[in-house]
Coordinates of N, CA and C in Angstrom, one line a residue:
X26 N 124.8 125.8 27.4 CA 126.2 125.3 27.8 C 126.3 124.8 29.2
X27 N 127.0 123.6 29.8 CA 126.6 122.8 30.8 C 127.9 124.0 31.5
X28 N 127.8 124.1 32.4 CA 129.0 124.6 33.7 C 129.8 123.5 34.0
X29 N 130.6 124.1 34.6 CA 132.2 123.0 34.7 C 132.1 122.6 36.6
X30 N 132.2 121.2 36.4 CA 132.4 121.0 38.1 C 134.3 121.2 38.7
X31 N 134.2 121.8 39.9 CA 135.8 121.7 39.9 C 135.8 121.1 41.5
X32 N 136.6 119.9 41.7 CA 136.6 119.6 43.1 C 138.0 119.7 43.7
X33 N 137.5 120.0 45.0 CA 138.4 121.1 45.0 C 139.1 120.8 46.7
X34 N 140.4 120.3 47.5 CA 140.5 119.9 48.4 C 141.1 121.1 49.0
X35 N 140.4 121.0 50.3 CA 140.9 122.6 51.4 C 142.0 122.0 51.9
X36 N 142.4 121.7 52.3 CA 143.1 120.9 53.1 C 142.9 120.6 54.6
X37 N 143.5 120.3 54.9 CA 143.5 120.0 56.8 C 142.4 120.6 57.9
X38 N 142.7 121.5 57.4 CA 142.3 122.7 58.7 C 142.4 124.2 58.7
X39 N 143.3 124.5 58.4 CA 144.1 125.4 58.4 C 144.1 126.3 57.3
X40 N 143.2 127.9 57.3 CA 142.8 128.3 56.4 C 144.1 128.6 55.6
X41 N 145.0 128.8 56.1 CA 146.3 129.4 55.4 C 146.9 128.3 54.3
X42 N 146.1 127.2 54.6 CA 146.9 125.9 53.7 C 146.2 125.6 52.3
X43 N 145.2 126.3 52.3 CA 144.4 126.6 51.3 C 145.5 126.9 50.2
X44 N 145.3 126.5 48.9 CA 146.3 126.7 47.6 C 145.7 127.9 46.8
X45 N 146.7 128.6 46.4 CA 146.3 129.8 46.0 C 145.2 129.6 44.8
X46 N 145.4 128.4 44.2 CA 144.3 127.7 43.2 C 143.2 127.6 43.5
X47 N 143.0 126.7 44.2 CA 142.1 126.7 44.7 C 140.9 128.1 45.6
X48 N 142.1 128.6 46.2 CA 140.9 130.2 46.7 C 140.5 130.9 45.4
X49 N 141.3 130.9 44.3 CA 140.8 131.5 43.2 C 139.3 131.4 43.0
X50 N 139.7 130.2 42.9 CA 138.3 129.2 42.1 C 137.1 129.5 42.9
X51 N 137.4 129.6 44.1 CA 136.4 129.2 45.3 C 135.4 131.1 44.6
X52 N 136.2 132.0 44.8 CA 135.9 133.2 44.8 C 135.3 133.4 43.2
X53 N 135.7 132.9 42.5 CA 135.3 133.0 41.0 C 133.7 132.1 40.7
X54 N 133.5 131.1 42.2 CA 132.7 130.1 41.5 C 131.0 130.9 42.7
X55 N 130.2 130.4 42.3 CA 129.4 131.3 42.7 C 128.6 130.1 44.0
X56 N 128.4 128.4 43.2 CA 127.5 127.9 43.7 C 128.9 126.7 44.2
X57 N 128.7 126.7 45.3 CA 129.6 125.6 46.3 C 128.5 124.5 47.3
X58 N 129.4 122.7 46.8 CA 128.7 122.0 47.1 C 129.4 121.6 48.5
X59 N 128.8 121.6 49.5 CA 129.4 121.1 50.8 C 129.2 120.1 51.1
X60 N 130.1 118.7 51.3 CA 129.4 117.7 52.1 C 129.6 117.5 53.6
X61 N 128.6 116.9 54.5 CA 128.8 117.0 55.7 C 128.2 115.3 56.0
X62 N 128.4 115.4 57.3 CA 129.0 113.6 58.0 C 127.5 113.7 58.8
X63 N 126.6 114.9 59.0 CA 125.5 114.8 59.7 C 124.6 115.3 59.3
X64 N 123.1 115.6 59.3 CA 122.3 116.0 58.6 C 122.1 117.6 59.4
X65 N 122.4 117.5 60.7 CA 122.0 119.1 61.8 C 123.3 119.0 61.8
X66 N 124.4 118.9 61.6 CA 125.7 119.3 61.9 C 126.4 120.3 61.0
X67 N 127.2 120.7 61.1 CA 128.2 121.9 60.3 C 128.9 121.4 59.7
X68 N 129.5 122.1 58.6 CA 130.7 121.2 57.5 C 132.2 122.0 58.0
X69 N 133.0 121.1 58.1 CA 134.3 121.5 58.7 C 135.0 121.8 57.4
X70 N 134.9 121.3 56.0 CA 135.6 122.4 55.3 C 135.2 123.4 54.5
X71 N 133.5 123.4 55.1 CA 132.9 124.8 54.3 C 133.7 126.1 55.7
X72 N 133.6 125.3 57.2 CA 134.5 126.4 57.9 C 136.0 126.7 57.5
X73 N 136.6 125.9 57.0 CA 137.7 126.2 56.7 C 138.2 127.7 55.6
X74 N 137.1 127.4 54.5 CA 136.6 128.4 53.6 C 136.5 129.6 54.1
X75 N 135.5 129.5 54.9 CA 135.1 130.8 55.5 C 135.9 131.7 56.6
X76 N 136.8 130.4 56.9 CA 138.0 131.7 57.0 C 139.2 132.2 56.3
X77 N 139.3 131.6 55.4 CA 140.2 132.3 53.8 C 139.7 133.2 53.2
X78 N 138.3 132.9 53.2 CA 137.4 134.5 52.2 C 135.9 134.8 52.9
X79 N 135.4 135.5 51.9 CA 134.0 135.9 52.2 C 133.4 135.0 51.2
X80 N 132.3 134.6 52.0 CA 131.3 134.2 51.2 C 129.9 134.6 50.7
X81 N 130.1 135.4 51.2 CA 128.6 136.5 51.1 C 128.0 136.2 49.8
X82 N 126.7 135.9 49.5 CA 126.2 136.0 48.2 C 126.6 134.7 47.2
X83 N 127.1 133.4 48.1 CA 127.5 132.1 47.3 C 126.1 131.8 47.8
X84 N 125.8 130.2 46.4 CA 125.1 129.9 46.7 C 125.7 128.3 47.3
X85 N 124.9 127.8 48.7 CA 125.7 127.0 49.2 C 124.8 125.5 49.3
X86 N 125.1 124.3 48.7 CA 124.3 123.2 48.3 C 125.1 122.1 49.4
X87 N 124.1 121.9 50.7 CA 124.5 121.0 51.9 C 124.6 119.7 51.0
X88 N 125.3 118.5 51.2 CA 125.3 117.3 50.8 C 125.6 116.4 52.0
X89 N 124.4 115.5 52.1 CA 124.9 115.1 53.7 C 125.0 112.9 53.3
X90 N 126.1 112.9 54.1 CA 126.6 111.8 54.0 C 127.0 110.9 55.0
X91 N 126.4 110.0 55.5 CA 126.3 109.2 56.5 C 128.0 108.7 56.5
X92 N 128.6 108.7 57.8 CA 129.7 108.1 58.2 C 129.6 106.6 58.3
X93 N 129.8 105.6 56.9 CA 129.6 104.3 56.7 C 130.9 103.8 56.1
X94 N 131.0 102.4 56.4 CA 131.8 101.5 56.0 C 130.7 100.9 54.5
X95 N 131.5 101.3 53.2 CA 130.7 100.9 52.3 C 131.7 101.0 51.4
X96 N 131.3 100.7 49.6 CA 131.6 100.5 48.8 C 131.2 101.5 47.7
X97 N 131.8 101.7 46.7 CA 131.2 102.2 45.3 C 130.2 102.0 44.6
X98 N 129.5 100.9 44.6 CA 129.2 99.9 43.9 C 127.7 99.6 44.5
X99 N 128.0 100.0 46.1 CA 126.4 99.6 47.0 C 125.0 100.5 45.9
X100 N 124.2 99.3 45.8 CA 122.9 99.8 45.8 C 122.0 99.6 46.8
X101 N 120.8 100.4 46.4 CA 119.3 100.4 47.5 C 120.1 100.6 49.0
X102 N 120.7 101.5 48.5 CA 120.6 101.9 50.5 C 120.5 103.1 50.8
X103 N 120.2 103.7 52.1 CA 120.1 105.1 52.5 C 121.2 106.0 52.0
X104 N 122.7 105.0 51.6 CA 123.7 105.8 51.3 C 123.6 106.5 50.0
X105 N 123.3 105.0 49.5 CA 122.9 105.2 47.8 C 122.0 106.2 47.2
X106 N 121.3 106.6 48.1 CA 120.1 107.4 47.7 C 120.5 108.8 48.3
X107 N 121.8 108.9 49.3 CA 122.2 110.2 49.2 C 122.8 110.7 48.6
X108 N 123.5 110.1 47.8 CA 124.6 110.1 46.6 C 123.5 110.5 45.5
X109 N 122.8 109.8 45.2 CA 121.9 110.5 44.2 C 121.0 111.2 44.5
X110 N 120.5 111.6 45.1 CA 120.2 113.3 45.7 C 121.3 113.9 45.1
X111 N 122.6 114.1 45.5 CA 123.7 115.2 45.5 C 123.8 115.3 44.3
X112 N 124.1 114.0 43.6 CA 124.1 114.0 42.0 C 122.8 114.6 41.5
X113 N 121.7 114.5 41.3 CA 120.8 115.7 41.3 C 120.7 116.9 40.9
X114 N 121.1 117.3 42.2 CA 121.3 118.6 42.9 C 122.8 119.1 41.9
X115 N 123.7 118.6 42.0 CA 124.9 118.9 41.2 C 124.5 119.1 39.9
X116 N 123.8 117.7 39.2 CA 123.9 118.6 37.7 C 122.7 118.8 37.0
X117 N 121.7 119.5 38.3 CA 121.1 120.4 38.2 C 121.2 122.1 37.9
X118 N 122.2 122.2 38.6 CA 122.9 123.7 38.3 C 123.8 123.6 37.4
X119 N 124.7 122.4 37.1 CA 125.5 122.4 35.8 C 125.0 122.3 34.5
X120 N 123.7 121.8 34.6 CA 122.7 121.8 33.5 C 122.3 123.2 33.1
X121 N 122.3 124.0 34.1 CA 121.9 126.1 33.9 C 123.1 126.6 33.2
X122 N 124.1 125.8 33.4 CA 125.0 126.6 32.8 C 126.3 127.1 34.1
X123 N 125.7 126.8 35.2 CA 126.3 127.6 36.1 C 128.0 126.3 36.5
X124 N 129.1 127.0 36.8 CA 130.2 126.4 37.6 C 129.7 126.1 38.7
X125 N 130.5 124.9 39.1 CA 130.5 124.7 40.6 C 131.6 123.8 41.1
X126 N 131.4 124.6 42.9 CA 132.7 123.7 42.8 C 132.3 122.6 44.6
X127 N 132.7 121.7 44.7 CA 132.6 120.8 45.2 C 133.8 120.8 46.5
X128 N 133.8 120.9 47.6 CA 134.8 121.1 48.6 C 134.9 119.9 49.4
X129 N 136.7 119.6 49.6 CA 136.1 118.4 50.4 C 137.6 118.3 51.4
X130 N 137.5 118.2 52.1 CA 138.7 117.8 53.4 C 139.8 117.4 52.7
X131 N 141.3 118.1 53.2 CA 142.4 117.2 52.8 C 142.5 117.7 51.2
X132 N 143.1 116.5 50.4 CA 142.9 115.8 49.4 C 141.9 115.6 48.8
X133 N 141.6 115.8 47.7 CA 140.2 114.7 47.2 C 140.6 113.8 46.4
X134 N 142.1 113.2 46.1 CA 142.4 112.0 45.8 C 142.3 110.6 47.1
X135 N 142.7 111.0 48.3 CA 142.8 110.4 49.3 C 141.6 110.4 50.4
X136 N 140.9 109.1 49.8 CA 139.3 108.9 51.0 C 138.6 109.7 51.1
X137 N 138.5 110.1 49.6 CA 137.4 111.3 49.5 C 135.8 111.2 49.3
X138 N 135.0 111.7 49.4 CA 134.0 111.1 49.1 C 133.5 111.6 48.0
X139 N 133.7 112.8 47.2 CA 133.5 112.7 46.1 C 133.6 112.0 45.1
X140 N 134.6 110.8 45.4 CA 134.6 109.7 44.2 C 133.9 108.7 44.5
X141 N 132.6 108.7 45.1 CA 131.5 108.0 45.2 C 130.6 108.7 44.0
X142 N 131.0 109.5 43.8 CA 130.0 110.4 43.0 C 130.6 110.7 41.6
X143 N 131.8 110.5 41.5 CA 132.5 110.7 40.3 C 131.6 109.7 39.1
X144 N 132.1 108.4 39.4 CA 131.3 107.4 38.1 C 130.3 107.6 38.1
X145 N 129.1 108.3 39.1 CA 127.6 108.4 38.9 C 127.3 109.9 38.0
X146 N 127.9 110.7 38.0 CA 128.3 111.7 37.3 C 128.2 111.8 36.3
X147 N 129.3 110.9 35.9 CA 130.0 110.7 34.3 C 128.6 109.7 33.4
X148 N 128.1 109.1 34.3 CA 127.3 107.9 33.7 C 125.8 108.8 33.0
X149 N 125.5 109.6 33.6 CA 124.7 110.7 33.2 C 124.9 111.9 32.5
X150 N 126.3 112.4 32.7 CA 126.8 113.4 32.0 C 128.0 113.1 31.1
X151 N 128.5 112.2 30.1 CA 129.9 111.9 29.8 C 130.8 112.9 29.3
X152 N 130.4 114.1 29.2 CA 130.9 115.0 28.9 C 131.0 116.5 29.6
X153 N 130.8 116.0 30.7 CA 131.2 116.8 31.9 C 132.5 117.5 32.6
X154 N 132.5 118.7 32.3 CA 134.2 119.2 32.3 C 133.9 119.0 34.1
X155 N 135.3 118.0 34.3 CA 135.5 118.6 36.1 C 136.9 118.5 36.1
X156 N 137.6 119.3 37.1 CA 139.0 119.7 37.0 C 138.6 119.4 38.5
X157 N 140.0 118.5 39.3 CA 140.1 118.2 40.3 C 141.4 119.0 40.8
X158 N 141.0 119.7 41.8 CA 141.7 121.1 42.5 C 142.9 119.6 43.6
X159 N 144.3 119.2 43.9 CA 144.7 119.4 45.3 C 144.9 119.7 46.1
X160 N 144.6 119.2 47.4 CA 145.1 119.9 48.4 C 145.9 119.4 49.2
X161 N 146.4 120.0 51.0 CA 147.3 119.4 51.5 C 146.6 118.4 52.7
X162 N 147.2 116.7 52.4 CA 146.2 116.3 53.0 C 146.8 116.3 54.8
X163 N 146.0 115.4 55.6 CA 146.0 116.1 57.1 C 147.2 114.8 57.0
X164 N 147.3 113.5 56.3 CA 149.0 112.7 56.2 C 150.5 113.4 55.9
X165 N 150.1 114.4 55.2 CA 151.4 115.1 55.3 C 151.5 116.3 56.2
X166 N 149.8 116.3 56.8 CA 150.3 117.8 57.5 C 150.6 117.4 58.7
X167 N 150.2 116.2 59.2 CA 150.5 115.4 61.0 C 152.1 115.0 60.6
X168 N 152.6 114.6 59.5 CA 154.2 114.6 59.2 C 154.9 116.0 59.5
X169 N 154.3 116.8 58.9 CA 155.1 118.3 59.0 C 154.7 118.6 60.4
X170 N 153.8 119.2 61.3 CA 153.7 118.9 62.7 C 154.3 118.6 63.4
X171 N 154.8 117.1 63.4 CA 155.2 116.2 64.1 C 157.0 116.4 63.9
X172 N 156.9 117.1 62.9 CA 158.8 117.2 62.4 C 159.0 115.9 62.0
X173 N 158.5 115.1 61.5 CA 159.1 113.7 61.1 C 159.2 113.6 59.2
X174 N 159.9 112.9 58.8 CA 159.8 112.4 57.3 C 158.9 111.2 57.1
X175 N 158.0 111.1 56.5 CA 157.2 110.0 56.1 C 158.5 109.0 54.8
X176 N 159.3 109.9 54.5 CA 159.8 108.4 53.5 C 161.1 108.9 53.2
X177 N 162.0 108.5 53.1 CA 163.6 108.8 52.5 C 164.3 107.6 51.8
X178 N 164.9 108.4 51.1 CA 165.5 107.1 49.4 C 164.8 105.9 49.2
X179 N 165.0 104.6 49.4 CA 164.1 103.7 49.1 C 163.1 102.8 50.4
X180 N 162.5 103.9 51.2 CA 162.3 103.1 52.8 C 160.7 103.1 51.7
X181 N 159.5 102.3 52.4 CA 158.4 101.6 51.9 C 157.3 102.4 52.9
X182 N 156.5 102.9 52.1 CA 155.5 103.5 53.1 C 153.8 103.1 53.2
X183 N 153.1 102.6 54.1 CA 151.9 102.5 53.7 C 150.5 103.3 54.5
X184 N 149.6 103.5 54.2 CA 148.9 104.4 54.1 C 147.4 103.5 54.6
X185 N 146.7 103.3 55.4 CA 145.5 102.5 55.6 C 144.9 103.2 56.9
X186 N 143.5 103.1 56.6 CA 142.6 103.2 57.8 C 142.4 102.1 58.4
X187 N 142.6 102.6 60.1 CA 143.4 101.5 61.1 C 141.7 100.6 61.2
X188 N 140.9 101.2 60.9 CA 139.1 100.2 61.3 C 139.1 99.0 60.3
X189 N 139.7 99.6 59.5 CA 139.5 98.3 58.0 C 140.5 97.9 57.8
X190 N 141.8 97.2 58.3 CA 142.9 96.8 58.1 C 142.8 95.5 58.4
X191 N 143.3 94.5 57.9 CA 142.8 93.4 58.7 C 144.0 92.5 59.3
X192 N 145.6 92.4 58.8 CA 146.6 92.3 59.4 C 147.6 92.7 59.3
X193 N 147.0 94.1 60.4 CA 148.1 94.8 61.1 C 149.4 94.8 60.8
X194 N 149.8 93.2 62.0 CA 151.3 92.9 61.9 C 151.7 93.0 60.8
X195 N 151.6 92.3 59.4 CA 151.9 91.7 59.0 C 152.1 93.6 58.0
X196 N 151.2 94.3 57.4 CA 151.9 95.6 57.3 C 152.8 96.3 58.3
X197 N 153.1 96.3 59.5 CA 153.4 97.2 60.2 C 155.4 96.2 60.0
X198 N 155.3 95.0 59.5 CA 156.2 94.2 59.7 C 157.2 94.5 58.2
X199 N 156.1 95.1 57.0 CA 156.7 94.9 55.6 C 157.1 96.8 55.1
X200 N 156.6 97.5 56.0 CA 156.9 98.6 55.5 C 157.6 99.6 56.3
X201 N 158.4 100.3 56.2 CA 159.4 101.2 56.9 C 158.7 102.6 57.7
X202 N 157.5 103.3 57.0 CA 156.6 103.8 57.6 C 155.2 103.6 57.2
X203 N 154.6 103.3 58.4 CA 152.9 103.2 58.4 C 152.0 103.9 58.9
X204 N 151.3 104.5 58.2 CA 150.4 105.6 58.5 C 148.9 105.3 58.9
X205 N 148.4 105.4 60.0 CA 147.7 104.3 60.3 C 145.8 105.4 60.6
X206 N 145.2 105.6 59.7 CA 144.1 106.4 59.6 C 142.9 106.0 60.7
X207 N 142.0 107.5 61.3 CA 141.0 106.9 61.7 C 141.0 105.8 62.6
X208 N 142.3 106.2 63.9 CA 142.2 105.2 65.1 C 141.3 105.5 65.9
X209 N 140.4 106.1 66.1 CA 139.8 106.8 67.0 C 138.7 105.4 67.6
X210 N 138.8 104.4 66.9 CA 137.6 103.3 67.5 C 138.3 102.2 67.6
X211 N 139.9 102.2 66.9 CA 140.5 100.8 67.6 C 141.6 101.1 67.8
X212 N 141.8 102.2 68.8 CA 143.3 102.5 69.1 C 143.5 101.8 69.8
X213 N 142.7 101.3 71.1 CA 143.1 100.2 72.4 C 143.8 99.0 71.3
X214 N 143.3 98.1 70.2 CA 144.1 96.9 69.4 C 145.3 97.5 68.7
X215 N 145.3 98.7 68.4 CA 146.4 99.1 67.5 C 147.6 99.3 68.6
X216 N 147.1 99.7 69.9 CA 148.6 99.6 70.6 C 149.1 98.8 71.7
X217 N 148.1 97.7 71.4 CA 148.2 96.3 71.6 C 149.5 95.7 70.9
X218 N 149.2 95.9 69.7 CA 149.8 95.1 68.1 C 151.1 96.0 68.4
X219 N 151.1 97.2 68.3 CA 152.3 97.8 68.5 C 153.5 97.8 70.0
X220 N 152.7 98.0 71.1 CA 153.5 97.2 71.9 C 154.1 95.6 71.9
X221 N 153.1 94.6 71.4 CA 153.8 93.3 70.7 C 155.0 93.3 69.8
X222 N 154.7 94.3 68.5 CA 155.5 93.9 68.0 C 156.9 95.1 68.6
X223 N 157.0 96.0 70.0 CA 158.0 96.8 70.1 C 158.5 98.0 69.2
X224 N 156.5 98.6 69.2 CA 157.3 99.8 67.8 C 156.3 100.7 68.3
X225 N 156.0 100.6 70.1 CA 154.8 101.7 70.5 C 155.9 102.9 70.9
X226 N 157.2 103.1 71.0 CA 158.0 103.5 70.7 C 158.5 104.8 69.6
X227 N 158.5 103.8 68.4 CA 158.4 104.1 67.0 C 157.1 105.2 66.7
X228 N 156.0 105.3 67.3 CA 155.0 106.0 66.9 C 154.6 107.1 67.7
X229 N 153.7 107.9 66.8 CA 153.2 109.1 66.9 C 151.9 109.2 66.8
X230 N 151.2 110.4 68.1 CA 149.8 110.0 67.7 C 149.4 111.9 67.2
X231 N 148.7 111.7 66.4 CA 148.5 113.3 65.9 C 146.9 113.4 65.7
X232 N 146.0 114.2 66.6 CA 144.8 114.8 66.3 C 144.4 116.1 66.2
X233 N 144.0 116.3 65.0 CA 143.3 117.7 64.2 C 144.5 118.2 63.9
X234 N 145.1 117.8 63.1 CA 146.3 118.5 62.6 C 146.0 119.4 61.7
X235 N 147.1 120.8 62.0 CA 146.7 121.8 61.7 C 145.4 122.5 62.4
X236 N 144.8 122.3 62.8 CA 143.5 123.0 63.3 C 143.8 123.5 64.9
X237 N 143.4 124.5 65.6 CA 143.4 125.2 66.9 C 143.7 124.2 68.1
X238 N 142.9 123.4 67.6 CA 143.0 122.2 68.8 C 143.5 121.1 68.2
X239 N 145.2 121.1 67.7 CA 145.4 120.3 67.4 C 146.5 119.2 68.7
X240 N 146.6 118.3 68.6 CA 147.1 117.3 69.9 C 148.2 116.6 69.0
X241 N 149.6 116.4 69.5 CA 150.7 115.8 69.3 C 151.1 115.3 70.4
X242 N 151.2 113.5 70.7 CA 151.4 113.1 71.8 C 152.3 112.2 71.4
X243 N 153.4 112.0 71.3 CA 154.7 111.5 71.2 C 155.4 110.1 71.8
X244 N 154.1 110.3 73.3 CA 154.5 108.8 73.9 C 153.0 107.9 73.8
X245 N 152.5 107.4 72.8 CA 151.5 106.9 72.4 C 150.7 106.5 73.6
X246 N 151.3 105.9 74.6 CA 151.2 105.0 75.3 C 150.2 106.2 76.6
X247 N 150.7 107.2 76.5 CA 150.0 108.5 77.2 C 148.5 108.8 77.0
X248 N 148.1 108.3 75.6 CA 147.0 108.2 74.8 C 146.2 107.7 75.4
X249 N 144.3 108.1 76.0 CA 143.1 107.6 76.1 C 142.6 107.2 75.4
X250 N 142.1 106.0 75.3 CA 141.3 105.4 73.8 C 140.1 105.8 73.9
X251 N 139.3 106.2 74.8 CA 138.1 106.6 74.7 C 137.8 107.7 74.5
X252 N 136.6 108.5 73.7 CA 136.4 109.0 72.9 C 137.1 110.0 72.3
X253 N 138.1 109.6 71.5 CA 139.0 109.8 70.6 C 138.5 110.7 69.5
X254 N 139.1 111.9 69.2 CA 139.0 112.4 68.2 C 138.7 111.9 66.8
X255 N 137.7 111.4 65.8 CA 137.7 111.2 64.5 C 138.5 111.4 63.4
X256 N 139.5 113.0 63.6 CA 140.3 113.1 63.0 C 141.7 113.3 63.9
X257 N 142.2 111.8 63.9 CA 143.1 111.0 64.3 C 144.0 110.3 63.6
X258 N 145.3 110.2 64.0 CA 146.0 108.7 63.0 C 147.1 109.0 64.1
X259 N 147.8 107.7 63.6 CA 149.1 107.1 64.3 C 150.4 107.1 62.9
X260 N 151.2 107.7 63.6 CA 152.0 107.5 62.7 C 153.5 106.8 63.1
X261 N 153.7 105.9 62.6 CA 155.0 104.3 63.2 C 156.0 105.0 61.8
X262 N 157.4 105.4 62.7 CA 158.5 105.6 61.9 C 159.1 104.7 62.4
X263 N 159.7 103.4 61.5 CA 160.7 102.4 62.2 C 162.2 103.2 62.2

């Protein structure tokens, strides 16, 4: 009998934001896949974990994942070949029979990386039970923080990472709130664009939300562009 994958989003930071679902699962599941952004680095939502429960006696499967601008689709690359490794490694233990569950920052509907891995999954296993756990992502948790509403009766909201956006204005000009991901490498253009168009004002800058060291700076313009926290965003309420 194959084991069931369950992926499963911690949220933010903040062990307390953990869903009571989700801890279940976590504590019922024995073998947890982590992925991490460095190969010698630590995984920030296996820490998240490990401060909601014990983990003593899990078995813990590192998945390491290069921080790239890529696609679904890419073949023959270093990325590609980490992705299948993990795939591997995953249903290799689902093959024993055993559950597992898959942890990943935030949401794992939203810029997750397990859905690099989802169609490579299914394409080898099509009958693979996985139940996708959510969680609270760090867009609604830098809203709740911040005290602000991301959206009321019919206002238009849009949601993009600020590195791969390609015209700015022209979103920041059609939607009522813009949620602007991952400025940490082109914040100096983004409040460029925003002081042009008179909405450096309008915005919010929020880093590590929810987490100990989290930073709410209100007058954007206050903001160092240089080396900027990774887990970063701007948030423009017109």
């Amino acid at each position: 009998m194959t084991g069931k994958l369950y992926v499963i989003g911690v949220g933010p930071g903040d062990p307390e934001l953990l869903t009571l679902k989700a801890a279940r699962i976590l504590r019922e599941t024995n073998v947890i896949c982590v992925p991490k952004g460095r190969e010698e680095g630590s995984s920030l939502a296996l820490s998240i974990v490990e401060k909601a429960m014990n983990l003593e006696g899990k078995d813990i499967i590192e998945a390491y994942f290069p921080m790239k601008k890529t696609t679904a689709s890419e073949h023959n690359s270093e990325l590609n070949l980490k992705w299948q490794n993990t795939v591997g490694a995953v249903l290799n233990k689902l093959n024993q029979g055993t559950d597992m569950a898959f942890i990943t920052l935030g949401d794992p509907s939203i810029y997750s990386t397990f859905f690099y891995l989802y169609d490579r999954l299914l394409e080898l296993m099509p009958d693979l039970s996985i139940e996708i756990i959510p969680g609270v992502s760090s867009i609604s948790a830098s809203a709740s923080r911040a005290k602000i509403s991301l959206g009321l009766a019919d206002e238009k909201i849009a949601i993009l990472p600020a590195i791969y956006t390609g015209d700015l204005k022209e979103v920041l000009g059609r939607f009522d709130t813009i949620v602007l991901m991952k400025v940490h490498r082109v914040f100096d253009r983004v409040l460029n664009t925003l002081n042009e168009l008179k909405l450096a004002d309008k915005a919010i800058f929020v880093s590590r939300a929810s987490m100990d060291d989290e930073n709410i700076i209100r007058d954007i313009r206050e903001v160092k562009g240089d080396n900027l926290d990774y887990f970063s965003m701007i948030v423009v309420k017109k």
